[in-house]
Short mmCIF file of N, CA and C in Angstrom, two decimals:
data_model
loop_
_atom_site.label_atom_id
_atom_site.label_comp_id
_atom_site.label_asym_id
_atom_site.label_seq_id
_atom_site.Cartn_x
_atom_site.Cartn_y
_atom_site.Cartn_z
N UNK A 19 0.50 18.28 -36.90
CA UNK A 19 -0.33 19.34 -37.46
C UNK A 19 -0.57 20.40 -36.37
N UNK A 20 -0.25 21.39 -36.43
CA UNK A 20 -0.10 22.68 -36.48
C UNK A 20 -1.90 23.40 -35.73
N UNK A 21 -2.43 23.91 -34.58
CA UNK A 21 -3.97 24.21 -35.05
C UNK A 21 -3.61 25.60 -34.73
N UNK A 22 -4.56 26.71 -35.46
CA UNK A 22 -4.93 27.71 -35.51
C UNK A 22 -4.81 28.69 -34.48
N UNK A 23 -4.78 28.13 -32.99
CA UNK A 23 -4.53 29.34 -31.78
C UNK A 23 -2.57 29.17 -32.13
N UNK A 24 -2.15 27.99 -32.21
CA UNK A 24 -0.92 27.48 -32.31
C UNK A 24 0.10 28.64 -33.22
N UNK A 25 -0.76 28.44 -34.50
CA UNK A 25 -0.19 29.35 -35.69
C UNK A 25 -0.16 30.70 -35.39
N UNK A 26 -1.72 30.99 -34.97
CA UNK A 26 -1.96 32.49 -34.42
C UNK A 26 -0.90 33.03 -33.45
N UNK A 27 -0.99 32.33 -32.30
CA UNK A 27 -0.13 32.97 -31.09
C UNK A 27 1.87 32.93 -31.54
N UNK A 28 2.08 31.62 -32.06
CA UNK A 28 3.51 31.94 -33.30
C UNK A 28 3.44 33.32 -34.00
N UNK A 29 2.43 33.26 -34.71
CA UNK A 29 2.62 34.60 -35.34
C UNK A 29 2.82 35.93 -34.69
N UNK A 30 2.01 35.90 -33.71
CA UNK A 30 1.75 37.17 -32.65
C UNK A 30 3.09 37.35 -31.79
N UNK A 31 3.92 36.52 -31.66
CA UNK A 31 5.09 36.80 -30.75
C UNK A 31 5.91 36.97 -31.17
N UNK A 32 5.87 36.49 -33.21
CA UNK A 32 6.93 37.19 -33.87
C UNK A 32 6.88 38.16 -34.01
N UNK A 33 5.91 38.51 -34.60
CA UNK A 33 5.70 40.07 -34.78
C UNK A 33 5.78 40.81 -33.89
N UNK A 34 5.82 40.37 -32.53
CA UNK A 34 6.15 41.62 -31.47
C UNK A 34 7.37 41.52 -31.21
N UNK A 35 8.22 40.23 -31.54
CA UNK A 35 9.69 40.15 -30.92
C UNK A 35 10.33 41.34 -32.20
N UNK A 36 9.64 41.62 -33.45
CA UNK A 36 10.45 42.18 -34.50
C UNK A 36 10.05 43.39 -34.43
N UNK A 37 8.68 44.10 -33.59
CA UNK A 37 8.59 45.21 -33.35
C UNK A 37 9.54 45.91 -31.94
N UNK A 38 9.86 44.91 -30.94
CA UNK A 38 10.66 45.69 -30.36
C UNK A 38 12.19 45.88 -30.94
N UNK A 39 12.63 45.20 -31.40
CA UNK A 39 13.25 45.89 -32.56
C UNK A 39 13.62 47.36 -32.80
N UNK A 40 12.30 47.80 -33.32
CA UNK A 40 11.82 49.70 -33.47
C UNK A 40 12.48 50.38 -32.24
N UNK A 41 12.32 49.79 -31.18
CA UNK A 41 12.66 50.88 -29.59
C UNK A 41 14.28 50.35 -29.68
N UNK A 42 14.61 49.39 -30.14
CA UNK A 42 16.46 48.76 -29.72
C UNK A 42 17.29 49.32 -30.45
N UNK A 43 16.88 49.62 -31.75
CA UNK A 43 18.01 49.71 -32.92
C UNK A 43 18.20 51.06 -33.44
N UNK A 44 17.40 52.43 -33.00
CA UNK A 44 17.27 53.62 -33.56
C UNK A 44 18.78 54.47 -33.33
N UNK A 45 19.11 54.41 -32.27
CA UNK A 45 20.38 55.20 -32.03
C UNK A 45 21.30 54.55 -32.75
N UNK A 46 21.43 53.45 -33.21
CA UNK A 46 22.75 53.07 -34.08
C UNK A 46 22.53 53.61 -35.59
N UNK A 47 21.33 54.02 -35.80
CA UNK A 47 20.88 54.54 -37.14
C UNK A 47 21.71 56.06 -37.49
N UNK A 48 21.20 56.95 -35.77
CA UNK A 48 20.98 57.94 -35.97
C UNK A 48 22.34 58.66 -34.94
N UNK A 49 23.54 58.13 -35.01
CA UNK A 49 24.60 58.50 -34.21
C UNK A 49 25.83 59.56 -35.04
N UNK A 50 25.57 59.27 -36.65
CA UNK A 50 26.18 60.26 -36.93
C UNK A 50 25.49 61.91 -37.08
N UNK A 51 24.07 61.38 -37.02
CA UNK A 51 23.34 62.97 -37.33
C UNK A 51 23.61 63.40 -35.48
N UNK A 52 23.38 62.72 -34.47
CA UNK A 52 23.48 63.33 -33.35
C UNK A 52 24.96 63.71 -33.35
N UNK A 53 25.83 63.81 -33.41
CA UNK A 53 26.85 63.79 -33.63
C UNK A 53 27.61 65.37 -34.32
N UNK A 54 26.48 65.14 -35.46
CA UNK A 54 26.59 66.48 -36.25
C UNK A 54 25.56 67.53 -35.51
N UNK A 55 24.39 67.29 -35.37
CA UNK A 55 23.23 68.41 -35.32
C UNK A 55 23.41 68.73 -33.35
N UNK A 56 23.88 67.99 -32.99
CA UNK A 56 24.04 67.96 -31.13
C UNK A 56 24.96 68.62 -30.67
N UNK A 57 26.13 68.33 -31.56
CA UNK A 57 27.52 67.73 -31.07
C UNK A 57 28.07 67.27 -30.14
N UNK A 58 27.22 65.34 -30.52
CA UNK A 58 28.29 65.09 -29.21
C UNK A 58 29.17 64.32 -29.71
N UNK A 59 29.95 64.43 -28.64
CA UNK A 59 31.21 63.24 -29.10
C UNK A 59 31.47 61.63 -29.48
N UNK A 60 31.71 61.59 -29.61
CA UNK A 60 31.97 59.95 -29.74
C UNK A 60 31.97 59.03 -28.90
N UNK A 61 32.64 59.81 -27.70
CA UNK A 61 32.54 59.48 -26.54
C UNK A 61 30.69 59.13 -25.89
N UNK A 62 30.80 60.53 -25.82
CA UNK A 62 29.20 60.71 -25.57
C UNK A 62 28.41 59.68 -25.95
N UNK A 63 28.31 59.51 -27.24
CA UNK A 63 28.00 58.02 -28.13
C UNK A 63 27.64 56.86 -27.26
N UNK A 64 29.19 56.91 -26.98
CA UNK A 64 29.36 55.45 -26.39
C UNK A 64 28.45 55.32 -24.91
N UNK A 65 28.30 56.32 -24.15
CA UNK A 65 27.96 56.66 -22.53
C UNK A 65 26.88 56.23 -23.12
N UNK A 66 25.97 56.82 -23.84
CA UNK A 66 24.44 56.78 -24.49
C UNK A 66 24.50 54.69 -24.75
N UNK A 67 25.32 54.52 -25.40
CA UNK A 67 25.14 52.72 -25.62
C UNK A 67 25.85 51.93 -24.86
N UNK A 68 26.80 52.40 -23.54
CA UNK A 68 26.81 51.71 -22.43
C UNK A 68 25.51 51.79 -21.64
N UNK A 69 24.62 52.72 -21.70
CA UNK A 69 23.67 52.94 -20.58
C UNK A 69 22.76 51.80 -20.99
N UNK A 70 22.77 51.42 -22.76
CA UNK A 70 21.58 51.01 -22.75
C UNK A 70 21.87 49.64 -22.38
N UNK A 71 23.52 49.04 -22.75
CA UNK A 71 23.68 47.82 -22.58
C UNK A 71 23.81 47.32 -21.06
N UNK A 72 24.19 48.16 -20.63
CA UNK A 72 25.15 48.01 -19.09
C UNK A 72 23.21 47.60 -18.00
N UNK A 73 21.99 48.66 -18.54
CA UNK A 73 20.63 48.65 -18.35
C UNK A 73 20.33 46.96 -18.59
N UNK A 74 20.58 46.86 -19.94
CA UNK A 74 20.18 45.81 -20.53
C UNK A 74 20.19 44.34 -19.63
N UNK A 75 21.59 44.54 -19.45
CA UNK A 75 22.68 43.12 -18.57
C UNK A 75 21.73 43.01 -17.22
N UNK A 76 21.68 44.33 -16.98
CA UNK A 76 20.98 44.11 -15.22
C UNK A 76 19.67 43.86 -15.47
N UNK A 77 18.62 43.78 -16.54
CA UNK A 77 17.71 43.32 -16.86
C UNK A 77 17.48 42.09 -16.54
N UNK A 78 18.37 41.53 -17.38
CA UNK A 78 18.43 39.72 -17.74
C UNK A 78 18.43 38.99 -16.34
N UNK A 79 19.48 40.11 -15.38
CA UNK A 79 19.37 39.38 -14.03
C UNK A 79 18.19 39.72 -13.48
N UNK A 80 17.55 40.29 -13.70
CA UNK A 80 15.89 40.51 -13.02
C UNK A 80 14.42 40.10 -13.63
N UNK A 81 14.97 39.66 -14.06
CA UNK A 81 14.12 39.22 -15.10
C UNK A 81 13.20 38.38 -14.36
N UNK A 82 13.68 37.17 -14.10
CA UNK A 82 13.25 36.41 -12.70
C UNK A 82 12.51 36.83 -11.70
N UNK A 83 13.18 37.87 -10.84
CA UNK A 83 12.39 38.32 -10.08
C UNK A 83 11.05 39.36 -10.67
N UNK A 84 11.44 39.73 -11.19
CA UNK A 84 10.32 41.11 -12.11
C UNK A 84 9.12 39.91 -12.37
N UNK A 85 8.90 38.61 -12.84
CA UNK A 85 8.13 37.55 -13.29
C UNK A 85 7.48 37.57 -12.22
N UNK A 86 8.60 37.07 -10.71
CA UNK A 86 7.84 36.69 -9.82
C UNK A 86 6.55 37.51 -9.50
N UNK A 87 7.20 38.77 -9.44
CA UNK A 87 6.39 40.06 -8.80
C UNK A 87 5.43 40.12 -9.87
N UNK A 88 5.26 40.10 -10.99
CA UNK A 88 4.20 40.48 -12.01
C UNK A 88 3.71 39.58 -12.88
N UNK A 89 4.15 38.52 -12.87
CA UNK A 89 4.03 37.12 -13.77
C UNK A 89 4.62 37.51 -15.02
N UNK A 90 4.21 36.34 -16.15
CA UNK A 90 4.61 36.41 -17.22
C UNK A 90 3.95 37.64 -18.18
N UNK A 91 2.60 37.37 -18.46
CA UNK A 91 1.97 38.48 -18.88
C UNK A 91 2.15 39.73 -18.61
N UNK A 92 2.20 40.33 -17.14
CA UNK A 92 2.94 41.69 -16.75
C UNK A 92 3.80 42.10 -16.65
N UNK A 93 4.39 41.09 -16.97
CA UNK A 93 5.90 41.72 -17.34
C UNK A 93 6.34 41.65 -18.72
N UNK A 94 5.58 41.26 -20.01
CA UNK A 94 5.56 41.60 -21.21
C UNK A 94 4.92 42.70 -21.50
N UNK A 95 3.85 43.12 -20.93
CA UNK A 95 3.05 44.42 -20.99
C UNK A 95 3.66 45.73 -20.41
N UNK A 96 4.31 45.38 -19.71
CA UNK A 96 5.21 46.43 -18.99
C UNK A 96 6.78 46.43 -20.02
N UNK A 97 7.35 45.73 -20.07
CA UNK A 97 8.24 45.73 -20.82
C UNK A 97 7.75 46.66 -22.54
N UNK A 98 7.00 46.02 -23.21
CA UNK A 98 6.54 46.96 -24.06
C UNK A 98 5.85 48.03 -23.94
N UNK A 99 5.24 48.49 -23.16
CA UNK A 99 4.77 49.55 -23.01
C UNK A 99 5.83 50.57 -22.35
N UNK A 100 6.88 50.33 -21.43
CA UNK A 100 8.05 51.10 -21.14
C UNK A 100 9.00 51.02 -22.23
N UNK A 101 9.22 50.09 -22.85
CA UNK A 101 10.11 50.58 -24.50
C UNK A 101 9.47 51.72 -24.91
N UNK A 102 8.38 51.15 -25.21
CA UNK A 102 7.77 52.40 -26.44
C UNK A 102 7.47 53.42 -25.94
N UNK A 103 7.43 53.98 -24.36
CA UNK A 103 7.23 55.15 -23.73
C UNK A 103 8.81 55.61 -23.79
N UNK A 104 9.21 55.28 -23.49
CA UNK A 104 11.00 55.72 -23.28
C UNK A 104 11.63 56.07 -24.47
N UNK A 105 11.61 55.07 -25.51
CA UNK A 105 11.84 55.58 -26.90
C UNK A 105 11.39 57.02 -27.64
N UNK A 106 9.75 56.90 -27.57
CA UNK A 106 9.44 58.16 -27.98
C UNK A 106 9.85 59.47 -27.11
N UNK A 107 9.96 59.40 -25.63
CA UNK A 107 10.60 59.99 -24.95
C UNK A 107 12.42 60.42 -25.15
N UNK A 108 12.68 59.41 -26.15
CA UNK A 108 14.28 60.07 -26.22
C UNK A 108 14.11 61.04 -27.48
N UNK A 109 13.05 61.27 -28.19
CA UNK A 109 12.87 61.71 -29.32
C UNK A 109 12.77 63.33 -28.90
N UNK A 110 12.60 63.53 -27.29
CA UNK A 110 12.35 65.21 -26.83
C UNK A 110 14.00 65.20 -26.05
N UNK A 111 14.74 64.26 -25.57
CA UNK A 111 16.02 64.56 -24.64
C UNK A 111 16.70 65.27 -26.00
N UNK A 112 18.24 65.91 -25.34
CA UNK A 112 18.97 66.74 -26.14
C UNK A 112 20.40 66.87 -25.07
N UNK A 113 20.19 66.19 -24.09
CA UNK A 113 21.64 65.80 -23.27
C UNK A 113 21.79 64.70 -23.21
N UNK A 114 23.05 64.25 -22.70
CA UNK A 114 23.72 63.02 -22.92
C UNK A 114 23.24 62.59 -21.25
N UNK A 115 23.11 63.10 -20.31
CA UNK A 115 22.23 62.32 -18.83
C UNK A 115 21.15 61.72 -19.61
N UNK A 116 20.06 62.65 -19.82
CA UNK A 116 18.57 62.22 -20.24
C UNK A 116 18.70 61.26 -21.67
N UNK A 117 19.72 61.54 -22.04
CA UNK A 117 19.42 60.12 -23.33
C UNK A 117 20.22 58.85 -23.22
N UNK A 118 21.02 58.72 -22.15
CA UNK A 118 21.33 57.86 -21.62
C UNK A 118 20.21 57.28 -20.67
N UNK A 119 19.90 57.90 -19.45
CA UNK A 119 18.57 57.66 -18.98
C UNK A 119 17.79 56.69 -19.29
N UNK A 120 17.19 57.47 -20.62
CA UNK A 120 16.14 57.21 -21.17
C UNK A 120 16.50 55.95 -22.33
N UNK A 121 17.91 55.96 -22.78
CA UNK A 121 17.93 54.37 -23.17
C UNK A 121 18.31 53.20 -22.51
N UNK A 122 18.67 53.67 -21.61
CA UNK A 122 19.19 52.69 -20.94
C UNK A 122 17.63 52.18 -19.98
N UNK A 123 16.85 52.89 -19.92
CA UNK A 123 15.77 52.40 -19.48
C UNK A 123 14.87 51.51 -20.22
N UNK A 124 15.40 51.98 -21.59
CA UNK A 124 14.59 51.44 -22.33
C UNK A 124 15.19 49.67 -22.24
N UNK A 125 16.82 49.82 -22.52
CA UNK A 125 17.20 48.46 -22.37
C UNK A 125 17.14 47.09 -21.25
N UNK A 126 16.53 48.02 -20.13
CA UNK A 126 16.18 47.21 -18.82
C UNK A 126 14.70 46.70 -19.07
N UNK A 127 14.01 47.41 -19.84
CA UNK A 127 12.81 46.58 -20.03
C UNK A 127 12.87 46.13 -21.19
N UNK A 128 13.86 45.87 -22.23
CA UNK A 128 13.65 45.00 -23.10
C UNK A 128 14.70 43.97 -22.95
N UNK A 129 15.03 43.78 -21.66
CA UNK A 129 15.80 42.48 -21.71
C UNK A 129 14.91 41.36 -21.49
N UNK A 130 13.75 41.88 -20.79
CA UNK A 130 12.76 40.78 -20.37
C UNK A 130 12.10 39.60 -21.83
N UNK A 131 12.15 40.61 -22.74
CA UNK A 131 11.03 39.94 -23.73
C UNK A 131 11.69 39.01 -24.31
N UNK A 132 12.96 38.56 -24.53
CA UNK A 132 13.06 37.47 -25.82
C UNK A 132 13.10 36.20 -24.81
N UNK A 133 13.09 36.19 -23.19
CA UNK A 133 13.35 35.33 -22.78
C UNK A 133 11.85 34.65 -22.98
N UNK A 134 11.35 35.59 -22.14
CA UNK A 134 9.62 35.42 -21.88
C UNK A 134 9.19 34.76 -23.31
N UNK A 135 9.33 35.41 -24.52
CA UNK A 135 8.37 34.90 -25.27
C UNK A 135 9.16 33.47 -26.46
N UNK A 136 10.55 33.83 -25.58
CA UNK A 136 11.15 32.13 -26.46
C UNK A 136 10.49 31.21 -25.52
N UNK A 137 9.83 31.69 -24.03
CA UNK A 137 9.52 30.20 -22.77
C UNK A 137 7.99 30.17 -23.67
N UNK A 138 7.02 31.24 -24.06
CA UNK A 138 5.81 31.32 -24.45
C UNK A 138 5.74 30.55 -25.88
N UNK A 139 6.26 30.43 -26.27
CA UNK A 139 6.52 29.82 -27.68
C UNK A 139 6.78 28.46 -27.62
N UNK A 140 7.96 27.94 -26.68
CA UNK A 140 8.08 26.30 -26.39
C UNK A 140 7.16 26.09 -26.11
N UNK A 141 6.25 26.04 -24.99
CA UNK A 141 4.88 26.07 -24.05
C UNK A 141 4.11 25.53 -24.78
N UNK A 142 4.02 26.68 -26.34
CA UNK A 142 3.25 26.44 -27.88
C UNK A 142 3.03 24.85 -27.99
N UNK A 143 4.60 24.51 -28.27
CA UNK A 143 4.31 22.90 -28.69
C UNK A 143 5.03 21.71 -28.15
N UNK A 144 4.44 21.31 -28.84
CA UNK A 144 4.84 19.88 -28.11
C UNK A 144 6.45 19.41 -28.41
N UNK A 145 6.97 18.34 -27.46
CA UNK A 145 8.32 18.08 -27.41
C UNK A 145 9.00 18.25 -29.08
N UNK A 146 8.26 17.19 -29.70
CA UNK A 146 8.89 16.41 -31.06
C UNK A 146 9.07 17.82 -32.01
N UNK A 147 8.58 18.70 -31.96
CA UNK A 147 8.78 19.86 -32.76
C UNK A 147 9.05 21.36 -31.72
N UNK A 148 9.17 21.56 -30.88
CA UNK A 148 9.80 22.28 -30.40
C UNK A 148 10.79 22.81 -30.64
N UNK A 149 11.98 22.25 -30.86
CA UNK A 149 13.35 23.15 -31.48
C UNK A 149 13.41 23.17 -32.65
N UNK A 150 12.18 23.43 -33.38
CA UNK A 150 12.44 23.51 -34.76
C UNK A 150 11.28 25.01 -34.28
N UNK A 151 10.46 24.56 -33.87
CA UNK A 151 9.36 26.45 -33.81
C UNK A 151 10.35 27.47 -33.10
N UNK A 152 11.13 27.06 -32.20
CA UNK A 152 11.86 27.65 -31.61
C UNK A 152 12.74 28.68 -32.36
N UNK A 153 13.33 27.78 -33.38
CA UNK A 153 14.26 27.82 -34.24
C UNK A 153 14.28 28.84 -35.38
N UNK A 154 12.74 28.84 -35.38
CA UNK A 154 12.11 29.38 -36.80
C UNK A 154 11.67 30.43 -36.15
N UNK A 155 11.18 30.60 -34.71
CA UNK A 155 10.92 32.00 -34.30
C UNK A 155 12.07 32.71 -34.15
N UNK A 156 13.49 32.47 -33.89
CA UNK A 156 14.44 33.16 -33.76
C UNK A 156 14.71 33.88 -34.83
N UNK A 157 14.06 33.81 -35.77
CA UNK A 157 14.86 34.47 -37.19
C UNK A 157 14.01 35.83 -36.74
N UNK A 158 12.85 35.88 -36.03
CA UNK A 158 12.71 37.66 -35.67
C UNK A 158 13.24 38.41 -35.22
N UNK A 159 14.88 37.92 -34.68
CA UNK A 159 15.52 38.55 -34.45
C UNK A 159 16.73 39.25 -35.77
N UNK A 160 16.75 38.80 -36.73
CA UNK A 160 17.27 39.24 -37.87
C UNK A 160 16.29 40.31 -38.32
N UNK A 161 14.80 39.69 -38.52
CA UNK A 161 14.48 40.31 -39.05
C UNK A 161 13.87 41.79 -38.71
N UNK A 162 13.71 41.86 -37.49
CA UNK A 162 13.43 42.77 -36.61
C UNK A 162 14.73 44.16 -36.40
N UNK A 163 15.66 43.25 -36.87
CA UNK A 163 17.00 44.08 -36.74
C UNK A 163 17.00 45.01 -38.30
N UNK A 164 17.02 44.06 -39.11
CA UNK A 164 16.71 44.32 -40.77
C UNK A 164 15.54 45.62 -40.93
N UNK A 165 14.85 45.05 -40.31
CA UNK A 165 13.53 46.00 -41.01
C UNK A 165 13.24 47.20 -40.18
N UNK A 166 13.93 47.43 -38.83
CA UNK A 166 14.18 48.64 -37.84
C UNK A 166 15.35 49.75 -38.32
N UNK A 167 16.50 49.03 -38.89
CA UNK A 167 17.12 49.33 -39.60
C UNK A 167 16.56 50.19 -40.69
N UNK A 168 16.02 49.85 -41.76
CA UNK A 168 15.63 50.18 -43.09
C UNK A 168 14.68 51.57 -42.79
N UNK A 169 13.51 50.78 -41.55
CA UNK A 169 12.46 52.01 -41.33
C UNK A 169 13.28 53.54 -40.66
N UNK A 170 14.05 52.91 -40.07
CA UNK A 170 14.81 54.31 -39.06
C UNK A 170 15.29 55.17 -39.65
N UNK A 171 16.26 54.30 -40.96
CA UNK A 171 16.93 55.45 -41.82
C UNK A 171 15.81 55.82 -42.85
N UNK A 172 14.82 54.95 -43.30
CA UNK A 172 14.14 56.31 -44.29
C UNK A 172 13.10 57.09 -43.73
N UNK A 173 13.04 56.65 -42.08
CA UNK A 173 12.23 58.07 -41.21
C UNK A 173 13.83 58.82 -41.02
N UNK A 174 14.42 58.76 -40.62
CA UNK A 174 15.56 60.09 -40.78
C UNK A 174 15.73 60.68 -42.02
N UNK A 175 16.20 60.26 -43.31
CA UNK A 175 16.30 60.69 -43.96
C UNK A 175 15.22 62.01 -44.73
N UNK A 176 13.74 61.45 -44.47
CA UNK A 176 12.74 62.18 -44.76
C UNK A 176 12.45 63.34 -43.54
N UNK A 177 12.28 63.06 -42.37
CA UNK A 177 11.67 63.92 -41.12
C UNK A 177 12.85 63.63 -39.87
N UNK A 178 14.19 63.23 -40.12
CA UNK A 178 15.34 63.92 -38.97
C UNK A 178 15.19 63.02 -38.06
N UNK A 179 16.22 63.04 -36.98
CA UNK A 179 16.11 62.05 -35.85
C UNK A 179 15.37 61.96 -34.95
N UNK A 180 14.48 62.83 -34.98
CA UNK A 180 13.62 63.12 -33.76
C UNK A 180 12.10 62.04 -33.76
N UNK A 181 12.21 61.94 -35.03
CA UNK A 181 10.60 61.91 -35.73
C UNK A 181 11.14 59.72 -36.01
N UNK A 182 12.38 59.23 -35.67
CA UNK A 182 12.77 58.23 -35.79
C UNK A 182 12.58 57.64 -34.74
N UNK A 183 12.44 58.27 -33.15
CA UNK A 183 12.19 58.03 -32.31
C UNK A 183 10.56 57.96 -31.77
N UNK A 184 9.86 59.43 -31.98
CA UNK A 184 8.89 59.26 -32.05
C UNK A 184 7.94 58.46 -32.72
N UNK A 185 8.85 58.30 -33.99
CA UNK A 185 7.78 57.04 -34.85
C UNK A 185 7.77 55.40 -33.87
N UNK A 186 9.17 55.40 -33.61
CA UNK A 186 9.33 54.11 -33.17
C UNK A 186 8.66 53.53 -31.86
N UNK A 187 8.87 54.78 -31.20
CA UNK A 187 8.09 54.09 -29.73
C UNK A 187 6.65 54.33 -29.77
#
């Protein structure tokens, strides 16, 4: 049986693993309107989602150290709070430096969180059910993908790419 901080704090780490989400998934939404309304290339494209991945990778290896230096807690607070500053920040760039930059920054601080809060979540419970909460928290990653998805394109569609970014971060 399951108690109440248990359920609570499960709940609370899904919902943030599916809100960062909002800062990860906007440029794959919004690559053919930049594309058209920018013009950039395809190429360009890609520079913009190497920065964020190539960011991302060197994350994962720092991750570790970034803990040491700030613990667990400060380095989830920092991690979300630099997504969502950087994101809404790509919502003013209009070159391919600064929106690379600025996602790829974003992807160095969100490599930290799924590790951190899959270790915060085991922690949760006990051995005998562990890879099953585990298990069941991973689906915020679908769904976080799903529902960033859905929100991005009907904030573009209504108020443009700009306002997809700004909403998100």
């Amino acid at each position: 049986v399951l108690s109440r901080r248990q359920m609570a704090l499960f709940a609370l780490t899904y919902v943030a693993y599916v809100a960062i989400y909002f800062a990860r998934k906007p440029v794959s939404v919004v690559k053919s309107t930049l594309e058209r309304e920018l013009g950039l290339s395809v190429a360009s494209l890609g520079t913009i989602d190497t920065a964020m991945l190539a960011a991302y990778a060197a994350g994962q290896f720092m991750t570790g150290s970034v803990v040491a230096l700030l613990g667990r807690t400060g380095t989830l607070v920092t991690a979300f709070t630099m997504c969502g500053i950087l994101t809404f920040l790509f919502s003013y760039a209009s070159t391919v430096p600064m929106m690379s930059a600025l996602w790829g920054g974003c992807g160095f601080f969100a490599a930290s969180v799924n590790p951190l809060l899959v270790l915060f979540v085991a922690d949760l419970f006990p051995a005998s059910v562990r890879a099953s909460a585990v298990g069941l928290w991973q689906t915020s990653q679908q769904l976080g993908g799903v529902a960033s998805n859905a929100l991005a394109s009907a904030v573009l569609t209504s108020a443009g790419w700009r306002a997809v970014f700004s909403r998100s971060g």
